[in-house]
CSV table of C-alpha atoms in Angstrom, one decimal:
chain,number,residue,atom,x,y,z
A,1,UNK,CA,137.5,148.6,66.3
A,2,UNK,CA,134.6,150.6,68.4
A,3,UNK,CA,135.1,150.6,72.0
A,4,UNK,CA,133.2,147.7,74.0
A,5,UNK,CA,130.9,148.9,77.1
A,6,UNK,CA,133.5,148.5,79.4
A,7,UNK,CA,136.1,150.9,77.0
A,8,UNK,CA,133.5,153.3,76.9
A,9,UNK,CA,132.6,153.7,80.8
A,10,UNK,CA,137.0,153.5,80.8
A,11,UNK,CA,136.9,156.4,78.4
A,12,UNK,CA,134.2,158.5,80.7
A,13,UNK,CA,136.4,157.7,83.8
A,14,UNK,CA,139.1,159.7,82.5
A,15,UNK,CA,137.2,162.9,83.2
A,16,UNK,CA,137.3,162.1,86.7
A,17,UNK,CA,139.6,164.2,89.1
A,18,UNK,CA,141.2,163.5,92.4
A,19,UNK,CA,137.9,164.6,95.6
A,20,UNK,CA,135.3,164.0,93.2
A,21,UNK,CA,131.9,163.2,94.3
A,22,UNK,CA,130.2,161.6,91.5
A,23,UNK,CA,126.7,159.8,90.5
A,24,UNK,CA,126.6,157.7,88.1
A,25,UNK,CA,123.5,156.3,86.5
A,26,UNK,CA,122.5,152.7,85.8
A,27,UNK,CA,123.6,150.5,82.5
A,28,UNK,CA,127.4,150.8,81.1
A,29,UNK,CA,127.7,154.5,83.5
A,30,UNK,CA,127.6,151.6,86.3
A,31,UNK,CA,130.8,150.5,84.9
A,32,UNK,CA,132.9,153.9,85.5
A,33,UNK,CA,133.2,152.8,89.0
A,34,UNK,CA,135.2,149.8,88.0
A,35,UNK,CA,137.5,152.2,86.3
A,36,UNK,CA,138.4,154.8,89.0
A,37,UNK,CA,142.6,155.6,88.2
A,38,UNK,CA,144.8,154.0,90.7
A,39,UNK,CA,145.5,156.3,93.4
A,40,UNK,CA,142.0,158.5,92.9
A,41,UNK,CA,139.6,159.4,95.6
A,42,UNK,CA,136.4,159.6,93.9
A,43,UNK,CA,133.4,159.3,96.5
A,44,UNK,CA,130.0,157.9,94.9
A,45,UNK,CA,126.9,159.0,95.5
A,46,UNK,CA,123.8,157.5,95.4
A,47,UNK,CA,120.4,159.0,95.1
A,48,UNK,CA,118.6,157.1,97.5
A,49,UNK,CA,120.8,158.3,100.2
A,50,UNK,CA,124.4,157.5,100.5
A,51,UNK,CA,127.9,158.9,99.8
A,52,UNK,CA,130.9,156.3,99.5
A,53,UNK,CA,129.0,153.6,97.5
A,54,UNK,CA,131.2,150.2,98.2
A,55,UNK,CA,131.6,147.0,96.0
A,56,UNK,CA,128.6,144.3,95.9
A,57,UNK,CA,128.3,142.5,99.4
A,58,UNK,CA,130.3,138.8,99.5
A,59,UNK,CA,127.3,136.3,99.3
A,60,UNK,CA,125.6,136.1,102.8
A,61,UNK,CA,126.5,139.3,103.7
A,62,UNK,CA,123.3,141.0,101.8
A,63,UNK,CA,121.4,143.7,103.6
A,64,UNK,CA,117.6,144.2,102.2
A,65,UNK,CA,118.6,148.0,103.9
A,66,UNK,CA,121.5,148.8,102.2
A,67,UNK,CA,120.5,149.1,98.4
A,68,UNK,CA,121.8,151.5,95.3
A,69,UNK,CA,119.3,153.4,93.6
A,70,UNK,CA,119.5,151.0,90.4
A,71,UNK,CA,117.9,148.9,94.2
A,72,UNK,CA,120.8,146.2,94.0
A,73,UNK,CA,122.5,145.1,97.1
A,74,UNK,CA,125.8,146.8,98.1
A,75,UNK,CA,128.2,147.4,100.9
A,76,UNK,CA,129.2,150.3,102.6
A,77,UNK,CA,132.7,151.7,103.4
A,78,UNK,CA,134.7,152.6,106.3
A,79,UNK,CA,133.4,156.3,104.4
A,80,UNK,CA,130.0,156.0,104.1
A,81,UNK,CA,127.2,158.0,105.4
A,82,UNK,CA,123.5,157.6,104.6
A,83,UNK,CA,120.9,160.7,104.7
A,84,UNK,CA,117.8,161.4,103.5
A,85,UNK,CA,115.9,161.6,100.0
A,86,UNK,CA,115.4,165.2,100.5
A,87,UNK,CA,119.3,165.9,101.5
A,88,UNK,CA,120.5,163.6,98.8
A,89,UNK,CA,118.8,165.8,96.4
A,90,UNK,CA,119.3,168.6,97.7
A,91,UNK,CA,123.1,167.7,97.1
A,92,UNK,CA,122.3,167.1,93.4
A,93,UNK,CA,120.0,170.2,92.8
A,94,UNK,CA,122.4,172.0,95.2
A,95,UNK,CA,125.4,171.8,92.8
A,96,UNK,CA,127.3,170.1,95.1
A,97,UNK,CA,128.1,166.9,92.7
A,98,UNK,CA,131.2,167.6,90.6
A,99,UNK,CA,130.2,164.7,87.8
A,100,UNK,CA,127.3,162.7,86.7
A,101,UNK,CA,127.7,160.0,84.0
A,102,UNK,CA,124.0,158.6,82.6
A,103,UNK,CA,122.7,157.2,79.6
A,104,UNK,CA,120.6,158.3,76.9
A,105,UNK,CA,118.1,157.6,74.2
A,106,UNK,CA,118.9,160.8,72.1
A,107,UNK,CA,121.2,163.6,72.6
A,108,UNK,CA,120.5,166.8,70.8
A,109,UNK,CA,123.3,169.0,69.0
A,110,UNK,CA,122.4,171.7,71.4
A,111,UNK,CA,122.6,169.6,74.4
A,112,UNK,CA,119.3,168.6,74.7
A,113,UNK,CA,118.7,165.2,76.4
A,114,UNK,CA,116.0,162.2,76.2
A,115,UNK,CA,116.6,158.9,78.3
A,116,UNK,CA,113.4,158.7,80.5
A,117,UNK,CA,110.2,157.9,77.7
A,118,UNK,CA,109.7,156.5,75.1
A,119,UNK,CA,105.4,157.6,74.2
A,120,UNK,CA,103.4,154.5,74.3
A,121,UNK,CA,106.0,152.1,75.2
A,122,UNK,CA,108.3,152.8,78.0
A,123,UNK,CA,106.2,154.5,81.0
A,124,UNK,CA,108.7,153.7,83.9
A,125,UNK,CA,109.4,157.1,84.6
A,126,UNK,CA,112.5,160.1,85.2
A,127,UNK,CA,113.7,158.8,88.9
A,128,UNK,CA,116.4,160.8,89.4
A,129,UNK,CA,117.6,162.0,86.3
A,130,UNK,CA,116.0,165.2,85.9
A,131,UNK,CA,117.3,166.7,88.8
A,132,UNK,CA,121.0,164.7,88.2
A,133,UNK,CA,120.9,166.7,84.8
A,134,UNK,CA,119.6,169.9,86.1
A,135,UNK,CA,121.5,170.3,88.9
A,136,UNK,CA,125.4,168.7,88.3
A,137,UNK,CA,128.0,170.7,87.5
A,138,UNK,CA,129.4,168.0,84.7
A,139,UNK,CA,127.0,166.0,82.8
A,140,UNK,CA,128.6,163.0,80.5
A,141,UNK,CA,126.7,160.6,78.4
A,142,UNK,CA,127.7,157.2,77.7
A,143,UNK,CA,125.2,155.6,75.2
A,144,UNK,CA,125.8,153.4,72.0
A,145,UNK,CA,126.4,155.4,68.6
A,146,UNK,CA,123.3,154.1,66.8
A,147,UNK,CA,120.3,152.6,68.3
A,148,UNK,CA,119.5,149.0,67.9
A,149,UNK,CA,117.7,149.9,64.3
A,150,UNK,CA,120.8,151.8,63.3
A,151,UNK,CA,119.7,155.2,63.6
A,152,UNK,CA,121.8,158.0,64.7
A,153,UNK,CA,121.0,158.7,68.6
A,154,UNK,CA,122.9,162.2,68.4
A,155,UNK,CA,120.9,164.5,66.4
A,156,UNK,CA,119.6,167.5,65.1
A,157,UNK,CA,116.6,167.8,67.8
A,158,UNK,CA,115.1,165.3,70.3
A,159,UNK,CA,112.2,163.4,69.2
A,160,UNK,CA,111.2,161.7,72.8
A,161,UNK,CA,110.4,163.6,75.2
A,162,UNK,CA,113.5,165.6,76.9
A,163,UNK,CA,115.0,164.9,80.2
A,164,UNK,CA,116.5,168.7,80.5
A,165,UNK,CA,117.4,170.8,78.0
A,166,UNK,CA,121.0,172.2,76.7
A,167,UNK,CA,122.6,170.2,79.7
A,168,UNK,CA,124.9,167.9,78.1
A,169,UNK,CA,128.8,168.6,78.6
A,170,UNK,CA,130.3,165.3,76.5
A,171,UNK,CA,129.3,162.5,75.1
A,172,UNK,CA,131.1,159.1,74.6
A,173,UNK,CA,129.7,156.3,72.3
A,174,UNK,CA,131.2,153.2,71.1
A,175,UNK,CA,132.8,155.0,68.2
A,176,UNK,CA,133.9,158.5,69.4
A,177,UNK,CA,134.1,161.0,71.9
A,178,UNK,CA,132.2,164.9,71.4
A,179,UNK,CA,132.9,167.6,73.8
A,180,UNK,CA,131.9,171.4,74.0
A,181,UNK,CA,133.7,174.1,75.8
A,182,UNK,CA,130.4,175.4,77.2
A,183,UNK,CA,126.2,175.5,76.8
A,184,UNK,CA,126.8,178.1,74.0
A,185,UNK,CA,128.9,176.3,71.9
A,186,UNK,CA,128.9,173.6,69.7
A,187,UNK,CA,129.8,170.2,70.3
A,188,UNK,CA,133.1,169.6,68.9
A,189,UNK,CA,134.4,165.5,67.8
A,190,UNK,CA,137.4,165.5,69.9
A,191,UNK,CA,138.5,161.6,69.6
A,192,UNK,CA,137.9,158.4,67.5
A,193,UNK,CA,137.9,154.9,69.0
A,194,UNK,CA,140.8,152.9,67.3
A,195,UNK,CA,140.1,152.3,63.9
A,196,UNK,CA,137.6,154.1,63.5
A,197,UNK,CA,137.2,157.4,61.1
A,198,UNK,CA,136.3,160.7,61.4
A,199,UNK,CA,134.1,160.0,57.7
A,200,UNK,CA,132.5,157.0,59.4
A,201,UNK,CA,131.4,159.2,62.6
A,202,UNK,CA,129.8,161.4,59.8
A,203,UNK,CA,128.4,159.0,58.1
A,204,UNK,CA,126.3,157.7,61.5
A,205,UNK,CA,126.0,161.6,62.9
A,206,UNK,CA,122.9,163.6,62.1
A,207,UNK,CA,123.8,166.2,64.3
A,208,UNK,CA,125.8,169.0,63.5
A,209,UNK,CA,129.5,169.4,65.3
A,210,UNK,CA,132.9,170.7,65.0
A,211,UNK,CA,135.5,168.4,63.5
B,1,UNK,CA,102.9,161.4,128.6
B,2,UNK,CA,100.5,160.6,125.8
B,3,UNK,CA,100.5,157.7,124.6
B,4,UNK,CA,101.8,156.9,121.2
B,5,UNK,CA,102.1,153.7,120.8
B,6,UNK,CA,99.6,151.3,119.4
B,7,UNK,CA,99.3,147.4,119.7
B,8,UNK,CA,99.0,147.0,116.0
B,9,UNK,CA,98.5,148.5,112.6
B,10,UNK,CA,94.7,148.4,112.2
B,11,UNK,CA,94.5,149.8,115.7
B,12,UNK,CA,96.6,152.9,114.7
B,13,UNK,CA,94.9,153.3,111.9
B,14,UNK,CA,91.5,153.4,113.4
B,15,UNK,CA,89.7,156.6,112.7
B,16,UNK,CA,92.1,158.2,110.4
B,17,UNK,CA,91.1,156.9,106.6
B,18,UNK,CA,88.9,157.6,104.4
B,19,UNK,CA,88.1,157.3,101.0
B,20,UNK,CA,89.5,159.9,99.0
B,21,UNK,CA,92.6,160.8,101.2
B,22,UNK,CA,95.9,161.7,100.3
B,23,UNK,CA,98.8,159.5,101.8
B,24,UNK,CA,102.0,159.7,101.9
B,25,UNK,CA,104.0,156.7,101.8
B,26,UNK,CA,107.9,156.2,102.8
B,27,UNK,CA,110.5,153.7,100.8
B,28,UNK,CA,112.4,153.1,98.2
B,29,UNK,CA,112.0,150.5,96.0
B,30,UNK,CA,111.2,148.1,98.2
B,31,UNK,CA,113.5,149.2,100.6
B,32,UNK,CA,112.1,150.7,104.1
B,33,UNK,CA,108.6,150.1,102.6
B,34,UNK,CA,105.6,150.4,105.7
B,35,UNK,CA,104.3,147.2,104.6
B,36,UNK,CA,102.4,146.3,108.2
B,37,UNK,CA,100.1,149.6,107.7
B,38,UNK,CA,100.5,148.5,103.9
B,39,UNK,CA,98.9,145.4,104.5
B,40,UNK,CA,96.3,147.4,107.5
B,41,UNK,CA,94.7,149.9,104.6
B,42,UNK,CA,94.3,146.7,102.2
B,43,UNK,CA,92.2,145.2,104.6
B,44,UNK,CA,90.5,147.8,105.7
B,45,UNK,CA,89.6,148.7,102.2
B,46,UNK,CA,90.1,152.5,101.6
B,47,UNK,CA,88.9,153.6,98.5
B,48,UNK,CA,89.9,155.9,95.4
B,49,UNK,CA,93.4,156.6,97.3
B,50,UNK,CA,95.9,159.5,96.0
B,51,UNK,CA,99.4,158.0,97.2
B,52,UNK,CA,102.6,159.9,97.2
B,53,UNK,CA,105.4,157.4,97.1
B,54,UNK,CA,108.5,157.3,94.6
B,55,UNK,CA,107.9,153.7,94.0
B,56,UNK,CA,105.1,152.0,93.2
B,57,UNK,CA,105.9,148.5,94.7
B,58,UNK,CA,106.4,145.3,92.6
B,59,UNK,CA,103.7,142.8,91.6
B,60,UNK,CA,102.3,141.7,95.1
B,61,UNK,CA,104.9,143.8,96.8
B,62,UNK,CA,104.8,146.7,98.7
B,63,UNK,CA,102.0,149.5,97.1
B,64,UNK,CA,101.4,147.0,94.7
B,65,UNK,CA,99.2,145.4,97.2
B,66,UNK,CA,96.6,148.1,96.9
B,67,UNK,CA,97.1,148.6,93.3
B,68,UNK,CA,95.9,145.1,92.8
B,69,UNK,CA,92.7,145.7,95.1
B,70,UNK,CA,92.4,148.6,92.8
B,71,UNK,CA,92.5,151.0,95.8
B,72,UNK,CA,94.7,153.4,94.2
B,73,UNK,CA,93.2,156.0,92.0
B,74,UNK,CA,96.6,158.1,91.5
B,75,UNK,CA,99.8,157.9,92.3
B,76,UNK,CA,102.7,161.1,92.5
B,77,UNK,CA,105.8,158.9,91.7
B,78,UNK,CA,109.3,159.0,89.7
B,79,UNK,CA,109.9,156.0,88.6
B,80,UNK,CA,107.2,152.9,88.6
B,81,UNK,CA,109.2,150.0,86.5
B,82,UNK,CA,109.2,146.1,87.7
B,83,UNK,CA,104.8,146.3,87.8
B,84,UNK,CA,103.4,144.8,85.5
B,85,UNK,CA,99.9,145.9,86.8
B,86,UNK,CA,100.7,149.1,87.4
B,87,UNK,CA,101.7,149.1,83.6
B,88,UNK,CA,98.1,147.4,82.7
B,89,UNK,CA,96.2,150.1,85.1
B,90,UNK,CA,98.1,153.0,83.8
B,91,UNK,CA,97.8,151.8,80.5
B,92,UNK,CA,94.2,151.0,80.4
B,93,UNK,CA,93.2,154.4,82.0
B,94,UNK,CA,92.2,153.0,85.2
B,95,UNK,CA,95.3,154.8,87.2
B,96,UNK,CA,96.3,158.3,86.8
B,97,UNK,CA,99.7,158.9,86.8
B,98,UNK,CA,101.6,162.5,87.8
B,99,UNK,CA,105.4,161.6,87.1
B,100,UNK,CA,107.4,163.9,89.4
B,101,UNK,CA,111.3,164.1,89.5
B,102,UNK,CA,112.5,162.5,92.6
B,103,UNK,CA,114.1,165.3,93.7
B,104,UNK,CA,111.3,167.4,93.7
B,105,UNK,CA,109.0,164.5,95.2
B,106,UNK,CA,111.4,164.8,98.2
B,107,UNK,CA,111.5,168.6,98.3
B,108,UNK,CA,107.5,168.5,97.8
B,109,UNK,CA,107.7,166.5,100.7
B,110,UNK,CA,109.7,168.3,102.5
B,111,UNK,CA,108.5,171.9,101.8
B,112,UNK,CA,104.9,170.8,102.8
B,113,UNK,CA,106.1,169.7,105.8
B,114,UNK,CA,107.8,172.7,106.4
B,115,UNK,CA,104.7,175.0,105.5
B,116,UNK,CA,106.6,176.0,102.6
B,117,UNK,CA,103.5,176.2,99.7
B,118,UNK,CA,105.8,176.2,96.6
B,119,UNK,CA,109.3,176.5,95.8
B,120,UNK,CA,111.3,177.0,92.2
B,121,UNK,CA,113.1,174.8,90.5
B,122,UNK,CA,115.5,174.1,87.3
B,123,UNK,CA,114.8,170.2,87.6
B,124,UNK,CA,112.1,169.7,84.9
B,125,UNK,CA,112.6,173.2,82.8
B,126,UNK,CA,111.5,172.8,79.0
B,127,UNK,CA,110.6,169.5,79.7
B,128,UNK,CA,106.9,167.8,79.9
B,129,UNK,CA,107.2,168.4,83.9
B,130,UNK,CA,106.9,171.9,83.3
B,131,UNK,CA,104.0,172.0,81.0
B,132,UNK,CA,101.0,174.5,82.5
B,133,UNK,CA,103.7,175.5,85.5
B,134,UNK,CA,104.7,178.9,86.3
B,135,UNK,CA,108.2,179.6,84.7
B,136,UNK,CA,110.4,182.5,87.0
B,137,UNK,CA,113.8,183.7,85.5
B,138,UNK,CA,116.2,184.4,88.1
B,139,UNK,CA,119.9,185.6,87.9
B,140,UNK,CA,123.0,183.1,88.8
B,141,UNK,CA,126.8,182.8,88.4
B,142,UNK,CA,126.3,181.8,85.4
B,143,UNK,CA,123.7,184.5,84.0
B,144,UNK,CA,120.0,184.5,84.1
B,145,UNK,CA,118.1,180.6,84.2
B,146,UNK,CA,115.1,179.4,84.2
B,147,UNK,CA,112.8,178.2,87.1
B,148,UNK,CA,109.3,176.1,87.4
B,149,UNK,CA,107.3,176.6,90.6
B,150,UNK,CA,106.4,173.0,92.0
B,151,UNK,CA,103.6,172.9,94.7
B,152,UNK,CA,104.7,171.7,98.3
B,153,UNK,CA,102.6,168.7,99.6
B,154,UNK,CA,100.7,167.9,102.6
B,155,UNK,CA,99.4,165.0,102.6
B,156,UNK,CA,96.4,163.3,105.3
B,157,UNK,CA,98.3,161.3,106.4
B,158,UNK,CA,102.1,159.7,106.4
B,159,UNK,CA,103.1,156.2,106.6
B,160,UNK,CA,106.6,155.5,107.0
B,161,UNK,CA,108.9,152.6,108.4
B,162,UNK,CA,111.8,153.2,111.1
B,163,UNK,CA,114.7,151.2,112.9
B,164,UNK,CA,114.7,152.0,116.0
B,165,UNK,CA,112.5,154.4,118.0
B,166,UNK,CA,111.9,155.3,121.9
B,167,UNK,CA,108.6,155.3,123.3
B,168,UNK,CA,108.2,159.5,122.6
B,169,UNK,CA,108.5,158.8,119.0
B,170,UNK,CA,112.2,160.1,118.5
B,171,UNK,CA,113.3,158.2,115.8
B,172,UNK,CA,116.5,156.2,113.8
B,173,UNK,CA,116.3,154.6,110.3
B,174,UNK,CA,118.7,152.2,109.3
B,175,UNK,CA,121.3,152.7,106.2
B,176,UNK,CA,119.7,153.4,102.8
B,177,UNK,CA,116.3,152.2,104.4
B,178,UNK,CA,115.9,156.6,105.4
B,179,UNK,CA,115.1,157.8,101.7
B,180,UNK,CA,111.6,159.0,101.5
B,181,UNK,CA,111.0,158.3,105.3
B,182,UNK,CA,112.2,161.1,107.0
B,183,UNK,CA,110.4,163.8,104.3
B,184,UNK,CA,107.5,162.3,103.9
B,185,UNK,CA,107.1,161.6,108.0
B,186,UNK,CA,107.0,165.5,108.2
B,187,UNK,CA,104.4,166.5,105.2
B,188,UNK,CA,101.1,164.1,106.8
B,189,UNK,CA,98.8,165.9,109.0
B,190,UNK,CA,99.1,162.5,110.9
B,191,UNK,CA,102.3,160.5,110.5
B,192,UNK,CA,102.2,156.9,111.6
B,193,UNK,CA,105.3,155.1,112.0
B,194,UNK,CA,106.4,151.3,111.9
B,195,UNK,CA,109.6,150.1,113.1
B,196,UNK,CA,111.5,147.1,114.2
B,197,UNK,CA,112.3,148.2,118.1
B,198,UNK,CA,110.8,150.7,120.7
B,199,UNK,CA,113.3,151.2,123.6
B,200,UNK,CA,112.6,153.5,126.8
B,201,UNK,CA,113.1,157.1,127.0
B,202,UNK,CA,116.6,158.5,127.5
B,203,UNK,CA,117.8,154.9,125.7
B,204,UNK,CA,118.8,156.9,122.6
B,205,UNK,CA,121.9,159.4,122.0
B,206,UNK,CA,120.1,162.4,121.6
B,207,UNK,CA,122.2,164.0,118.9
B,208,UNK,CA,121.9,160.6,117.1
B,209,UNK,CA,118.3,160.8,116.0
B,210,UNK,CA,117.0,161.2,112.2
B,211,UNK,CA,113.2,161.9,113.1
B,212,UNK,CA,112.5,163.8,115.8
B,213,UNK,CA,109.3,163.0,117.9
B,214,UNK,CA,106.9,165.9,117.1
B,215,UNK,CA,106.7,164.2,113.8
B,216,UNK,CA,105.2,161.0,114.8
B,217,UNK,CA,102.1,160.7,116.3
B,218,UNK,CA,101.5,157.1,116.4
B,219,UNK,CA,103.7,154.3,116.3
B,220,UNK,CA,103.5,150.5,116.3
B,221,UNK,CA,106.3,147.5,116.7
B,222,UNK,CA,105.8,145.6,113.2
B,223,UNK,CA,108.8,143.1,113.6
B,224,UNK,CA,109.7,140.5,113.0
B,225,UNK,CA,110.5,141.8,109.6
B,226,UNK,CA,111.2,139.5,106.5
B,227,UNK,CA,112.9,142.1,104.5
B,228,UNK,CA,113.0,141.4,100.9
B,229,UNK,CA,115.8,142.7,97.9
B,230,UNK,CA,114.4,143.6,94.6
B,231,UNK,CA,118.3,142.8,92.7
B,232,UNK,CA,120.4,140.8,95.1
B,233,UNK,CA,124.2,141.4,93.7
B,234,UNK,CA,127.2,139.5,95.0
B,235,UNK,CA,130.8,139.3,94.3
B,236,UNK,CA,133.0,136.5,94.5
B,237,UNK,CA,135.4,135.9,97.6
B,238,UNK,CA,138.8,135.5,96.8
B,239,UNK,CA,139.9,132.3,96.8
B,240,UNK,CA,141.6,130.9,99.7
């Protein structure tokens, strides 16, 4: 059986590693924080200025000045410290963030990545994820294997427009898991959700990968 | 001492617009928004405005005040969802658009503000943000990369919202209410700031200030604020 949204932010968590500071973008990479191992200090970061993201506030307790950058209330902990757009970014551009998790629209066999337009349609804009790609040292995608009209989203080349290009570590959909050793290598099918084959991933795959 | 404070926004924005100017406008999302001077320029009526911001507002919210008096003729944003007439503007032709990574909004900011013309970059490299930019290769840990040359901005003037500020202009924001505030206060040739207390000199801890005064040359008390929240999120209290 494929993994549900909450399996597959589970299945990104176990990359994380003990002092982390990690970003994690908005959708099912929200999720990862709800699956931070026992134990585990992993400090979030938020773009619009914060380190040590805490849960969502107990009703009443809502601050308008306290929001994450997906601009939903939140609370802060005993950890926290707030700074500006220009240091938060220059944390992400910096190198200074161990792990980022986003989504994604399309992710090309050689790393390329497209999750901010969509021509025509979808003119919200990039926000943050440029720089998140450009600039942390781990980049994981969590995205569904096919898109909503079935078509493979990891493929040969991007057909939206990119978000940065050769920039993607590892990628986990609902069906497996692809991972390359570095931006010079191939991406390389590393682990099938239960029940699920490796002739079913290639059946739904476009791009080419090491099995 | 000169005298910095003003008894309202229109008052402290006498004699500085124009049609045509460049502003550059604090918040994010709808979070530390200047929405007293917001609500000055609308009335005032400043035309064909270039506005620096990484939001947009929401309907009726925030920029999107001046977007629905059409005052707006471009905007230099990240990320513009939850606007429907922004969407109708943009896609109609009437408002030009320059997407800009926030990153490099802030840095823009920042750099401009710092008299720093231009700076390099990976954020944006092979994508549609570096289309007609200058492309530098320069060497790192890793080897050789890529960088694009983005353009530092300085702006006519800065709008921002603050906390807590003394009568000199030194300055404190409040939690994730900073964001764009504190960049874009430095990159106006004029920086006018709201916030929700003035307090005598000497009243703040020195080392505890986010803005220093230099950057603010006018100032005015917009509370009481009614604050709003774009996605209010709760959890549930354990039961008893």
């Amino acid at each position: 059986m494929p993994w549900d949204r909450n399996q597959m932010a589970a299945r990104a968590a176990q990359e994380l590693r003990d002092g982390y500071y990690v970003n994690l973008g908005i959708g099912i990479p929200t999720l990862v924080a709800n699956n931070i191992p026992a134990g585990m200090t992993v400090t979030l970061q938020s773009e619009n200025g914060m380190l040590g993201i805490g849960p969502f506030p107990f009703e009443g307790e809502e601050d308008a000045d306290l929001i994450n950058a997906g601009k939903q209330t939140i609370s802060e902990l005993p950890s926290s410290v707030y700074f500006s757009s220009a240091d938060s970014f220059a944390m992400i551009r910096g190198g200074h963030i161990d792990l980022t998790v986003l989504g994604a629209m399309e992710v090309a066999e050689n790393g390329d990545i497209a999750n901010w337009m969509i021509p025509g349609k979808m003119i919200k804009g990039m926000g943050g994820a440029m720089d998140l790609v450009a600039g942390v040292k781990q980049i994981i995608v969590v995205m569904e294997h096919s898109s909503k009209h079935g078509e493979p989203k990891f493929i040969p080349d991007c057909t939206l427009p990119l978000t940065g290009k050769n920039v993607v570590d590892m990628i986990v959909t609902d069906l497996c898991v692809f991972r390359r050793a570095d931006h010079n290598s191939r991406f390389t099918l590393i682990e099938l959700a239960p029940g699920v084959t490796a002739d079913e991933v290639a059946a739904k795959t476009t791009a080419r990968y090491d099995s | 001492m000169a005298q910095k404070i003003y008894p309202d926004a229109a008052a402290a924005l006498d004699g500085v617009l124009f049609d045509g100017m460049t502003i550059c406008a604090g918040g994010f999302g709808l979070c530390g928004i200047p929405e007293r001077l917001i609500d000055a320029i609308r009335e005032a009526g400043t035309k064909d405005l270039t506005i620096a911001s990484n939001n947009a507002g929401i309907d009726g919210e925030g920029l999107g005040k001046l977007l629905r008096t059409r005052q707006v003729k471009k905007m230099i944003s990240s990320y513009v969802g939850e606007n429907k007439e922004f969407e109708r503007q943009f896609l109609s032709g009437e408002l030009e658009v320059e997407f800009c990574p926030q990153g490099t909004l802030a840095e823009r900011c920042r750099a401009g503000g710092a008299g720093i013309p231009g700076f390099y970059t990976k954020t944006g490299v092979g994508t549609q943000v570096a289309e007609g930019k200058e492309v530098k290769t320069f060497d790192g840990p890793n080897g050789p990369k890529d960088y694009i040359l983005e353009r530092g901005i300085r702006a006519d003037l800065a709008i921002i919202k603050g906390w807590k500020a003394d009568e000199a202009g030194n300055l404190m924001f409040r939690k994730t209410a900073r964001n764009f505030n504190q960049p874009m206060a430095t990159a106006g040739k004029i920086c006018i700031a709201e916030v929700e207390e003035i307090v005598p000199v000497g009243s703040l801890d020195a080392d505890a200030v986010h803005l220093p005064g230099i950057y603010v040359n006018r100032m005015i008390l917009g509370a009481p604020y009614d604050k709003k929240i774009e996605f209010r999120t709760v959890r549930e209290r354990a039961a008893p």
